[in-house]
Amino acid sequence: MSVTHTDVPGPAGFQITDDCPIRDVLDRVGDKWSVLIVVLLGRRTHRFSELHRAIEGISQRMLTHTLRALARDGLVSRTVHASVPPRVDYELTELGRTLLGPLTALDEWATAHRDDIRAARERHDREVPAT
Amino acid sequence: MSVTHTDVPGPAGFQITDDCPIRDVLDRVGDKWSVLIVVLLGRRTHRFSELHRAIEGISQRMLTHTLRALARDGLVSRTVHASVPPRVDYELTELGRTLLGPLTALDEWATAHRDDIRAARERHDREVPAT
DNA sequence: CAGAATCCGTGTAGATACTG
DNA sequence: CAGTATCTACACGGATTCTG
């Protein structure tokens, strides 16, 4: 387990600090839209309007914001074509592509266990109807 | 790629829907504290106060809330010992333990690439100082 | 000890309108 | 087409106080 921790005296023996790597990555792609964009761009390059159409429910504002954040972190590259009408292509960088593996693992877990979670939730809600 | 999508006519060829599995799991553990708790419980069973001490910065309220949510989804089990003073143990369920794999993969990616991201971010901010 | 209840600030994100 | 600007809301989460 490589989660950042510091050995300290006491019964627990260690403590998780604020800047642990896994929280880092979740702060980055744990938001509502980032992973969807990364997964889409993992298939092929998309232009702005294509992403907008492909991702159901995203607003123009959030698409712009999320793409900017991903570009800032070096996961996505943004290419402006000087044409009329304008055209901007987004694609995964080398770094962005390396993220596909871990995301796929998480995706497969989610697909495999979503029914288990649903079942657990229903069972729980049956036992504790309303606090 | 197993992300949920529906084939539709049009240039994109498909569309990501709201209830795709990977968004499901991120809605669950993508919050500020869930993964930290899962990782800690992956090491061993903890009681409430141990978690509170081990996770720097978490409030009692959020620890309770997050544990309840994890228990509801069947990832964590909650065992109340009828003693004075009261004692409650939390541990990963079978289902919860299966999540450790994907989380570790993400953690390793984060550890391996956090410097790349930092570098990309600094480069970007140097090129675009303040919009 | 392990919480429940309350109050409240803030960031995330949606809707809408406008622009190069 | 690919954005920006503004305005707003609601949920997330922190601080504090109280209890079985």
Coordinates of C-alpha atoms in Angstrom, one line a residue, chain B residues 12-128:
Chain B
A12 CA -20.2 10.5 -32.7
G13 CA -21.9 7.1 -33.0
F14 CA -22.6 6.8 -29.3
Q15 CA -23.5 8.8 -26.2
I16 CA -22.5 8.4 -22.6
T17 CA -25.6 8.2 -20.4
D18 CA -26.1 9.4 -16.8
D19 CA -26.0 6.0 -15.2
C20 CA -22.7 4.7 -16.5
P21 CA -21.0 2.4 -13.9
I22 CA -17.8 4.4 -13.6
R23 CA -19.7 7.5 -12.6
D24 CA -21.7 5.3 -10.2
V25 CA -18.6 4.3 -8.3
L26 CA -17.2 7.8 -8.4
D27 CA -20.4 9.2 -6.9
R28 CA -19.8 6.7 -4.1
V29 CA -16.1 6.9 -3.3
G30 CA -15.2 10.1 -5.2
D31 CA -15.9 12.3 -2.2
K32 CA -13.3 13.7 0.1
W33 CA -13.0 10.9 2.6
S34 CA -14.3 7.5 1.4
V35 CA -11.2 6.2 -0.2
L36 CA -9.1 7.2 2.8
I37 CA -11.4 5.2 5.0
V38 CA -11.5 2.2 2.7
V39 CA -7.7 2.2 2.5
L40 CA -7.3 2.4 6.3
L41 CA -9.9 -0.4 6.8
G42 CA -8.0 -2.4 4.2
R43 CA -5.2 -2.6 6.6
R44 CA -7.2 -3.7 9.6
T45 CA -10.4 -3.2 11.6
H46 CA -10.7 0.3 13.2
R47 CA -12.9 1.7 15.8
F48 CA -14.5 5.1 15.4
S49 CA -12.0 7.0 17.4
E50 CA -9.1 5.4 15.7
L51 CA -10.3 6.5 12.4
H52 CA -10.9 9.9 13.7
R53 CA -7.4 10.2 14.9
A54 CA -5.9 8.5 11.9
I55 CA -7.5 10.7 9.3
E56 CA -6.1 14.2 9.7
G57 CA -8.7 16.9 9.3
I58 CA -11.9 14.9 9.2
S59 CA -14.7 16.1 11.4
Q60 CA -16.8 13.8 13.5
R61 CA -19.8 14.6 11.4
M62 CA -18.2 13.7 8.1
L63 CA -16.6 10.6 9.6
T64 CA -20.1 9.4 10.7
H65 CA -21.7 10.4 7.4
T66 CA -19.1 8.7 5.3
L67 CA -19.1 5.5 7.3
R68 CA -22.9 5.3 7.2
A69 CA -22.8 5.7 3.4
L70 CA -20.2 3.0 3.0
A71 CA -22.1 0.7 5.3
R72 CA -25.3 1.4 3.3
D73 CA -23.6 0.4 0.1
G74 CA -22.3 -2.8 1.7
L75 CA -18.6 -1.8 1.5
V76 CA -18.1 -1.5 5.3
S77 CA -19.6 -3.4 8.2
R78 CA -20.5 -1.7 11.5
T79 CA -20.3 -3.8 14.7
V80 CA -21.6 -2.3 17.9
H81 CA -20.2 -3.9 21.1
A82 CA -22.6 -3.5 24.0
S83 CA -20.1 -2.3 26.5
V84 CA -19.4 0.8 28.7
P85 CA -18.0 2.9 27.2
P86 CA -19.5 2.0 23.9
R87 CA -17.3 0.6 21.2
V88 CA -18.0 0.4 17.5
D89 CA -15.8 -1.5 15.1
Y90 CA -15.7 -0.9 11.4
E91 CA -14.2 -3.2 8.8
L92 CA -14.3 -3.9 5.1
T93 CA -16.9 -6.4 3.9
E94 CA -16.0 -8.9 1.3
L95 CA -17.3 -6.5 -1.3
G96 CA -15.3 -3.7 0.2
R97 CA -12.1 -5.7 -0.1
T98 CA -12.7 -6.2 -3.8
L99 CA -12.5 -2.5 -4.2
L100 CA -9.0 -2.4 -2.9
G101 CA -7.5 -3.6 -6.1
P102 CA -8.8 -0.9 -8.4
L103 CA -8.1 1.7 -5.7
T104 CA -4.5 0.5 -5.4
A105 CA -4.1 0.8 -9.2
L106 CA -5.3 4.3 -9.1
D107 CA -3.0 5.0 -6.1
E108 CA 0.0 3.7 -8.0
W109 CA -0.8 5.8 -11.0
A110 CA -1.1 8.8 -8.8
T111 CA 2.2 8.1 -7.1
A112 CA 4.0 7.5 -10.4
H113 CA 2.6 10.6 -12.1
R114 CA 2.1 13.3 -9.6
D115 CA 5.3 15.0 -10.5
D116 CA 4.3 14.9 -14.2
I117 CA 1.1 16.6 -13.3
R118 CA 2.8 19.2 -11.2
A119 CA 5.2 19.9 -14.0
A120 CA 2.5 20.2 -16.6
R121 CA 0.5 22.5 -14.3
E122 CA 3.5 24.8 -13.7
R123 CA 4.3 24.9 -17.4
H124 CA 0.7 25.7 -18.2
D125 CA 0.5 28.5 -15.6
R126 CA 3.7 30.0 -16.9
E127 CA 2.3 30.2 -20.4
V128 CA -1.1 31.4 -19.4

